[in-house]
Short mmCIF file of C-alpha atoms in Angstrom, two decimals:
data_model
loop_
_atom_site.label_atom_id
_atom_site.label_comp_id
_atom_site.label_asym_id
_atom_site.label_seq_id
_atom_site.Cartn_x
_atom_site.Cartn_y
_atom_site.Cartn_z
CA MET A 20 25.08 -8.57 -11.28
CA ALA A 21 21.77 -6.87 -10.71
CA THR A 22 18.40 -6.14 -12.20
CA PRO A 23 14.79 -5.38 -11.35
CA ALA A 24 12.10 -7.55 -12.92
CA PRO A 25 8.50 -7.39 -14.08
CA ALA A 26 6.01 -8.80 -11.59
CA THR A 27 4.43 -12.18 -12.12
CA ASP A 28 0.83 -12.36 -13.29
CA VAL A 29 -0.36 -14.63 -10.49
CA THR A 30 -3.82 -15.29 -11.89
CA ASP A 31 -2.54 -18.18 -13.99
CA VAL A 32 0.69 -19.93 -13.06
CA ASN A 33 0.77 -21.55 -16.50
CA ASP A 34 1.00 -18.15 -18.17
CA ALA A 35 3.72 -16.47 -16.14
CA ASN A 36 5.52 -14.74 -18.98
CA ASP A 37 6.00 -11.55 -16.93
CA ALA A 38 7.65 -13.22 -13.94
CA ASN A 39 11.28 -12.71 -13.11
CA ASP A 40 13.62 -12.83 -10.17
CA ALA A 41 16.49 -10.69 -9.21
CA SER A 42 17.31 -10.85 -12.85
CA HIS A 43 15.88 -10.01 -16.26
CA VAL A 44 14.27 -10.51 -19.59
CA PRO A 45 10.62 -9.47 -19.38
CA ALA A 46 9.47 -12.01 -21.97
CA ALA A 47 10.87 -15.10 -20.22
CA ASP A 48 8.87 -18.01 -18.81
CA HIS A 49 8.93 -18.23 -15.01
CA VAL A 50 6.72 -21.12 -14.05
CA PRO A 51 6.94 -22.61 -10.55
CA ALA A 52 7.75 -26.31 -10.72
CA ALA A 53 6.80 -29.11 -8.38
CA ALA A 54 10.43 -29.42 -7.29
CA ALA A 55 11.92 -26.71 -5.11
CA ALA A 56 12.70 -23.70 -7.27
CA ASP A 57 16.29 -23.44 -6.04
CA ALA A 58 16.98 -27.08 -6.96
CA GLN A 59 16.79 -26.05 -10.62
CA ILE A 60 19.62 -23.51 -10.44
CA ASP A 61 22.47 -24.25 -12.86
CA HIS A 62 25.45 -22.05 -12.02
CA GLY A 63 27.21 -22.73 -15.31
CA ALA A 64 24.14 -21.71 -17.30
CA ALA A 65 23.74 -18.58 -15.17
CA LEU A 66 27.34 -17.56 -15.83
CA ALA A 67 26.88 -18.17 -19.54
CA TYR A 68 23.77 -15.99 -19.52
CA TRP A 69 25.53 -13.07 -17.85
CA ASN A 70 28.53 -13.38 -20.14
CA GLY A 71 26.15 -12.52 -22.98
CA ILE A 72 24.80 -9.36 -21.33
CA SER A 73 26.15 -5.92 -22.23
CA ALA A 74 28.43 -4.27 -19.67
CA THR A 75 26.17 -1.23 -19.24
CA ASP A 76 23.67 0.00 -16.68
CA ASP A 77 20.91 -1.04 -19.07
CA GLY A 78 22.39 -4.52 -19.29
CA MET A 79 22.70 -4.78 -15.50
CA LEU A 80 19.11 -3.65 -15.05
CA GLY A 81 17.49 -5.81 -17.70
CA GLY A 82 16.61 -2.91 -19.98
CA PHE A 83 15.46 -0.68 -17.11
CA GLY A 84 18.60 1.44 -16.88
CA HIS A 85 16.50 4.60 -16.56
CA ILE A 86 15.43 3.60 -13.02
CA SER A 87 18.99 3.38 -11.71
CA GLY A 88 18.76 6.80 -10.04
CA ILE A 89 15.56 5.88 -8.22
CA ASP A 90 17.12 2.63 -7.06
CA LEU A 91 20.29 4.30 -5.78
CA ARG A 92 18.39 7.04 -3.94
CA GLY A 93 16.22 4.44 -2.23
CA SER A 94 19.31 2.51 -1.17
CA ALA A 95 21.03 5.63 0.16
CA GLN A 96 17.95 6.55 2.18
CA PHE A 97 17.61 3.06 3.63
CA LEU A 98 21.27 2.96 4.63
CA ALA A 99 21.13 6.42 6.22
CA LYS A 100 18.07 5.47 8.28
CA LEU A 101 19.72 2.24 9.32
CA ARG A 102 22.89 3.96 10.51
CA ARG A 103 21.10 6.80 12.30
CA ARG A 104 19.04 4.36 14.35
CA ASN A 105 22.24 2.85 15.70
CA GLY A 106 23.81 5.72 17.60
CA HIS A 107 24.06 8.27 14.80
CA GLY A 108 20.77 10.04 15.48
CA THR A 109 22.12 13.40 14.38
CA PRO A 110 21.31 15.56 11.37
CA LEU A 111 25.05 16.02 10.82
CA PRO A 112 26.67 14.11 7.93
CA LEU A 113 27.36 10.49 8.78
CA PRO A 114 31.03 9.49 9.08
CA LEU A 115 32.46 7.26 6.36
CA LEU A 116 32.38 3.55 7.00
CA ARG A 117 35.81 1.98 7.13
CA ARG A 118 35.28 -0.92 4.72
CA ALA A 119 32.32 -2.12 2.65
CA VAL A 120 31.94 -4.77 -0.02
CA ASP A 121 29.66 -4.87 -3.06
CA CYS A 122 28.67 -8.51 -3.66
CA GLY A 123 27.46 -9.46 -7.12
CA ALA A 124 28.64 -6.01 -8.19
CA GLY A 125 28.27 -6.35 -11.95
CA ILE A 126 30.06 -3.39 -13.57
CA GLY A 127 30.11 -1.42 -10.32
CA ARG A 128 26.85 0.51 -10.64
CA VAL A 129 26.14 0.36 -6.89
CA THR A 130 29.84 0.61 -6.04
CA ARG A 131 30.11 3.97 -7.80
CA GLY A 132 26.59 5.22 -7.24
CA LEU A 133 26.37 4.50 -3.51
CA LEU A 134 29.14 2.67 -1.69
CA LEU A 135 32.10 4.86 -2.68
CA HIS A 136 30.16 7.79 -1.19
CA VAL A 137 29.71 6.13 2.20
CA ALA A 138 32.87 4.06 2.79
CA GLN A 139 36.61 4.67 2.77
CA THR A 140 37.31 1.37 0.99
CA VAL A 141 34.93 -0.73 -1.09
CA ASP A 142 35.83 -4.27 -2.10
CA VAL A 143 34.05 -5.86 -5.06
CA VAL A 144 32.94 -9.46 -5.66
CA GLU A 145 31.73 -10.43 -9.14
CA PRO A 146 31.99 -13.74 -11.06
CA VAL A 147 31.86 -12.35 -14.62
CA ARG A 148 35.33 -11.36 -15.82
CA ARG A 149 34.02 -8.89 -18.43
CA PHE A 150 32.23 -6.99 -15.68
CA VAL A 151 35.17 -7.15 -13.28
CA ASP A 152 37.34 -5.56 -15.96
CA CYS A 153 35.12 -2.45 -15.74
CA ILE A 154 36.20 -1.84 -12.13
CA ARG A 155 39.69 -0.62 -11.23
CA PRO A 156 41.32 -1.07 -7.81
CA GLY A 157 42.01 2.40 -6.43
CA GLU A 158 39.17 3.94 -8.45
CA THR A 159 37.43 6.83 -6.67
CA VAL A 160 34.29 8.91 -7.11
CA GLY A 161 34.48 12.50 -5.94
CA GLY A 162 37.62 11.85 -3.93
CA ARG A 163 35.84 10.06 -1.08
CA GLY A 164 36.09 6.28 -0.97
CA ALA A 165 38.28 4.10 -3.17
CA VAL A 166 37.88 0.63 -4.62
CA GLY A 167 39.94 -1.86 -2.63
CA SER A 168 40.25 -5.54 -3.50
CA VAL A 169 38.42 -6.89 -6.55
CA PHE A 170 37.48 -10.58 -6.43
CA CYS A 171 36.42 -12.38 -9.61
CA CYS A 172 34.59 -15.14 -7.80
CA PRO A 173 31.03 -16.52 -7.45
CA LEU A 174 29.40 -15.79 -4.13
CA GLU A 175 28.99 -19.47 -3.28
CA ARG A 176 32.81 -19.76 -3.26
CA TRP A 177 33.78 -16.36 -1.85
CA LEU A 178 35.42 -16.39 1.61
CA PRO A 179 34.86 -12.98 3.22
CA VAL A 180 36.93 -13.67 6.34
CA ALA A 181 39.92 -14.50 4.12
CA ALA A 182 39.26 -11.31 2.13
CA VAL A 183 39.36 -9.22 5.30
CA ALA A 184 42.50 -10.99 6.50
CA GLY A 185 44.20 -10.25 3.19
CA ALA A 186 43.26 -6.58 3.43
CA ALA A 187 44.60 -6.42 6.97
CA THR A 188 47.90 -7.91 5.85
CA ALA A 189 48.16 -5.40 3.02
CA ALA A 190 47.35 -2.51 5.38
CA ALA A 191 50.10 -3.60 7.75
CA THR A 192 52.70 -3.15 4.99
CA THR A 193 51.59 0.37 4.05
CA THR A 194 51.26 3.72 5.78
CA THR A 195 47.46 3.61 5.79
CA THR A 196 45.68 4.65 8.98
CA THR A 197 42.61 2.53 8.27
CA THR A 198 42.28 -0.47 10.58
CA THR A 199 40.80 -3.52 8.87
CA THR A 200 39.03 -5.80 11.34
CA GLY A 201 36.02 -6.78 9.23
CA TYR A 202 33.39 -5.31 6.97
CA ASP A 203 31.17 -2.50 8.23
CA LEU A 204 28.77 -3.16 5.36
CA ILE A 205 28.23 -6.21 3.15
CA TRP A 206 25.88 -5.14 0.34
CA ASN A 207 23.99 -7.76 -1.72
CA GLN A 208 21.62 -6.59 -4.43
CA TRP A 209 19.82 -8.57 -7.12
CA CYS A 210 22.31 -11.43 -6.96
CA LEU A 211 21.29 -13.87 -4.21
CA GLY A 212 18.75 -15.53 -6.47
CA HIS A 213 21.67 -17.37 -8.05
CA LEU A 214 22.36 -19.24 -4.80
CA THR A 215 20.41 -22.28 -3.65
CA ASP A 216 18.75 -22.03 -0.23
CA ASP A 217 21.54 -24.05 1.41
CA GLN A 218 24.21 -22.03 -0.36
CA LEU A 219 22.58 -18.80 0.79
CA VAL A 220 22.53 -19.94 4.42
CA ALA A 221 26.21 -20.94 4.19
CA TYR A 222 27.08 -17.65 2.48
CA LEU A 223 25.31 -15.56 5.13
CA THR A 224 27.03 -17.58 7.84
CA ARG A 225 30.41 -16.69 6.32
CA CYS A 226 29.39 -13.04 5.96
CA THR A 227 28.26 -12.86 9.59
CA ALA A 228 31.72 -14.01 10.69
CA ALA A 229 33.30 -11.28 8.55
CA LEU A 230 31.38 -8.35 10.06
CA ALA A 231 33.49 -5.82 11.92
CA PRO A 232 33.14 -5.77 15.72
CA SER A 233 31.05 -3.06 17.29
CA THR A 234 32.43 0.47 17.46
CA SER A 235 29.43 1.85 19.36
CA SER A 236 29.94 2.75 22.98
CA THR A 237 26.37 1.67 23.69
CA ALA A 238 26.62 -1.74 22.02
CA THR A 239 27.46 -4.93 23.85
CA THR A 240 30.77 -6.56 23.10
CA ALA A 241 28.98 -9.55 21.57
CA ALA A 242 26.95 -7.46 19.14
CA SER A 243 28.01 -5.75 15.94
CA ASP A 244 26.88 -2.41 14.56
CA SER A 245 28.03 -3.51 11.12
CA TYR A 246 25.44 -4.78 8.69
CA ILE A 247 24.63 -7.23 5.94
CA VAL A 248 22.14 -5.54 3.59
CA ILE A 249 20.10 -7.54 1.10
CA LYS A 250 18.00 -5.94 -1.63
CA GLU A 251 16.05 -8.41 -3.72
CA ASN A 252 12.89 -8.86 -5.76
CA MET A 253 9.97 -10.55 -4.01
CA SER A 254 7.94 -13.40 -5.47
CA THR A 255 4.31 -12.43 -5.97
CA HIS A 256 3.02 -15.96 -6.58
CA GLU A 257 -0.50 -16.33 -5.18
CA ASP A 258 0.35 -19.59 -3.38
CA GLY A 259 3.44 -18.15 -1.74
CA LEU A 260 5.92 -20.07 -3.91
CA ASP A 261 9.39 -19.12 -4.98
CA LEU A 262 9.74 -18.65 -8.73
CA PHE A 263 12.46 -20.10 -10.93
CA ASP A 264 13.69 -18.12 -13.95
CA ASP A 265 15.00 -20.56 -16.56
CA VAL A 266 16.52 -17.76 -18.63
CA ASP A 267 19.21 -16.66 -16.18
CA ASN A 268 18.88 -19.64 -13.81
CA SER A 269 17.88 -17.81 -10.66
CA VAL A 270 15.13 -17.82 -8.06
CA THR A 271 12.82 -15.08 -6.84
CA ARG A 272 12.04 -15.82 -3.20
CA THR A 273 9.11 -14.85 -1.02
CA ASP A 274 9.49 -12.65 2.02
CA ALA A 275 8.57 -15.65 4.18
CA LYS A 276 11.35 -17.72 2.59
CA PHE A 277 13.95 -15.05 3.34
CA HIS A 278 12.84 -14.93 6.99
CA ALA A 279 13.05 -18.73 7.22
CA LEU A 280 16.57 -18.72 5.76
CA PHE A 281 17.71 -15.94 8.10
CA ASP A 282 16.53 -18.04 11.02
CA ARG A 283 18.92 -20.81 9.95
CA VAL A 284 21.99 -18.57 10.23
CA PRO A 285 23.62 -18.69 13.69
CA ARG A 286 23.92 -15.35 15.48
CA LEU A 287 22.31 -13.35 12.68
CA ARG A 288 19.43 -11.02 13.52
CA LEU A 289 17.11 -9.06 11.24
CA VAL A 290 16.93 -5.44 12.45
CA ARG A 291 15.14 -3.59 9.65
CA THR A 292 13.18 -4.31 6.50
CA GLU A 293 11.19 -2.14 4.12
CA LEU A 294 10.12 -1.91 0.49
CA GLN A 295 11.87 0.15 -2.14
CA MET A 296 9.52 2.91 -3.24
CA GLY A 297 9.34 5.11 -6.31
CA PHE A 298 9.64 2.77 -9.27
CA PRO A 299 7.15 3.78 -12.01
CA LYS A 300 3.95 1.78 -11.54
CA GLU A 301 3.45 1.40 -15.26
CA LEU A 302 6.52 -0.84 -15.40
CA ARG A 303 4.74 -3.40 -13.19
CA LEU A 304 7.99 -4.45 -11.54
CA CYS A 305 8.23 -7.01 -8.78
CA PRO A 306 8.21 -5.57 -5.26
CA VAL A 307 11.78 -4.96 -4.10
CA ARG A 308 12.56 -5.35 -0.41
CA PHE A 309 15.52 -4.36 1.75
CA TYR A 310 16.69 -6.47 4.70
CA ALA A 311 19.32 -5.27 7.17
CA LEU A 312 20.91 -7.92 9.39
CA ARG A 313 23.55 -7.74 12.08
CA ARG A 314 25.44 -10.16 14.25
CA ALA A 315 23.57 -10.85 17.50
#
């Protein structure tokens, strides 16, 4: 599940009709409450909301389907820069990753538009069955990567190490030459706002354990050159507060909050962050920031 969102008018927190998180509906109320924003998340209500959304790019992007190309190009550029800084500093085409996973994938917009072009196998995690039904195991785009395992499961319950182990078992019974030892890329976009702070820390801890070991000859044996990438809206509240969206039951976090949560995850290190550029200014969308993290 994914969507950009209009920025909050921070001049009056009692009139925040343009606020939103990593999710939609420009006309919704998004008023910070005295209680922690994430304490208000209702997973059942969030699932019910998404079950009522159309299984289209426009539905995934909250009515902003026309910016999908800009979003995907920005993601491709960020990922290329990230990989080239880690031993691939060559103008030659980057080799395909062995295995990636699209978390909160919705109907597979990012799976098809980005990940199948950069990885041999792309697993998918998505809690909404109607969206999962839009993605077929074995599906390819341009004959490069193929969709691997498809998990209909909320992120707070997904076990990535078990997913990798299952893929390794399946590979051992086939003639495939791909070795499955972990994920080279765990992609999370416009979905982590549905997790509470504690759930997000636990989720990132599980993801860190599921990263593939280093394949770089210059990396230490303890480090990983595989990445967790997060792409989320940023709260623009003037007092630095997270914002709760009571329409889709999600939270838009501040940059400072993300850094604080990353610090709580053992052996996880932030290696790159930058803003997505190129969205039309007249849309007044929230800032969207990338984070790339790797196992220390």
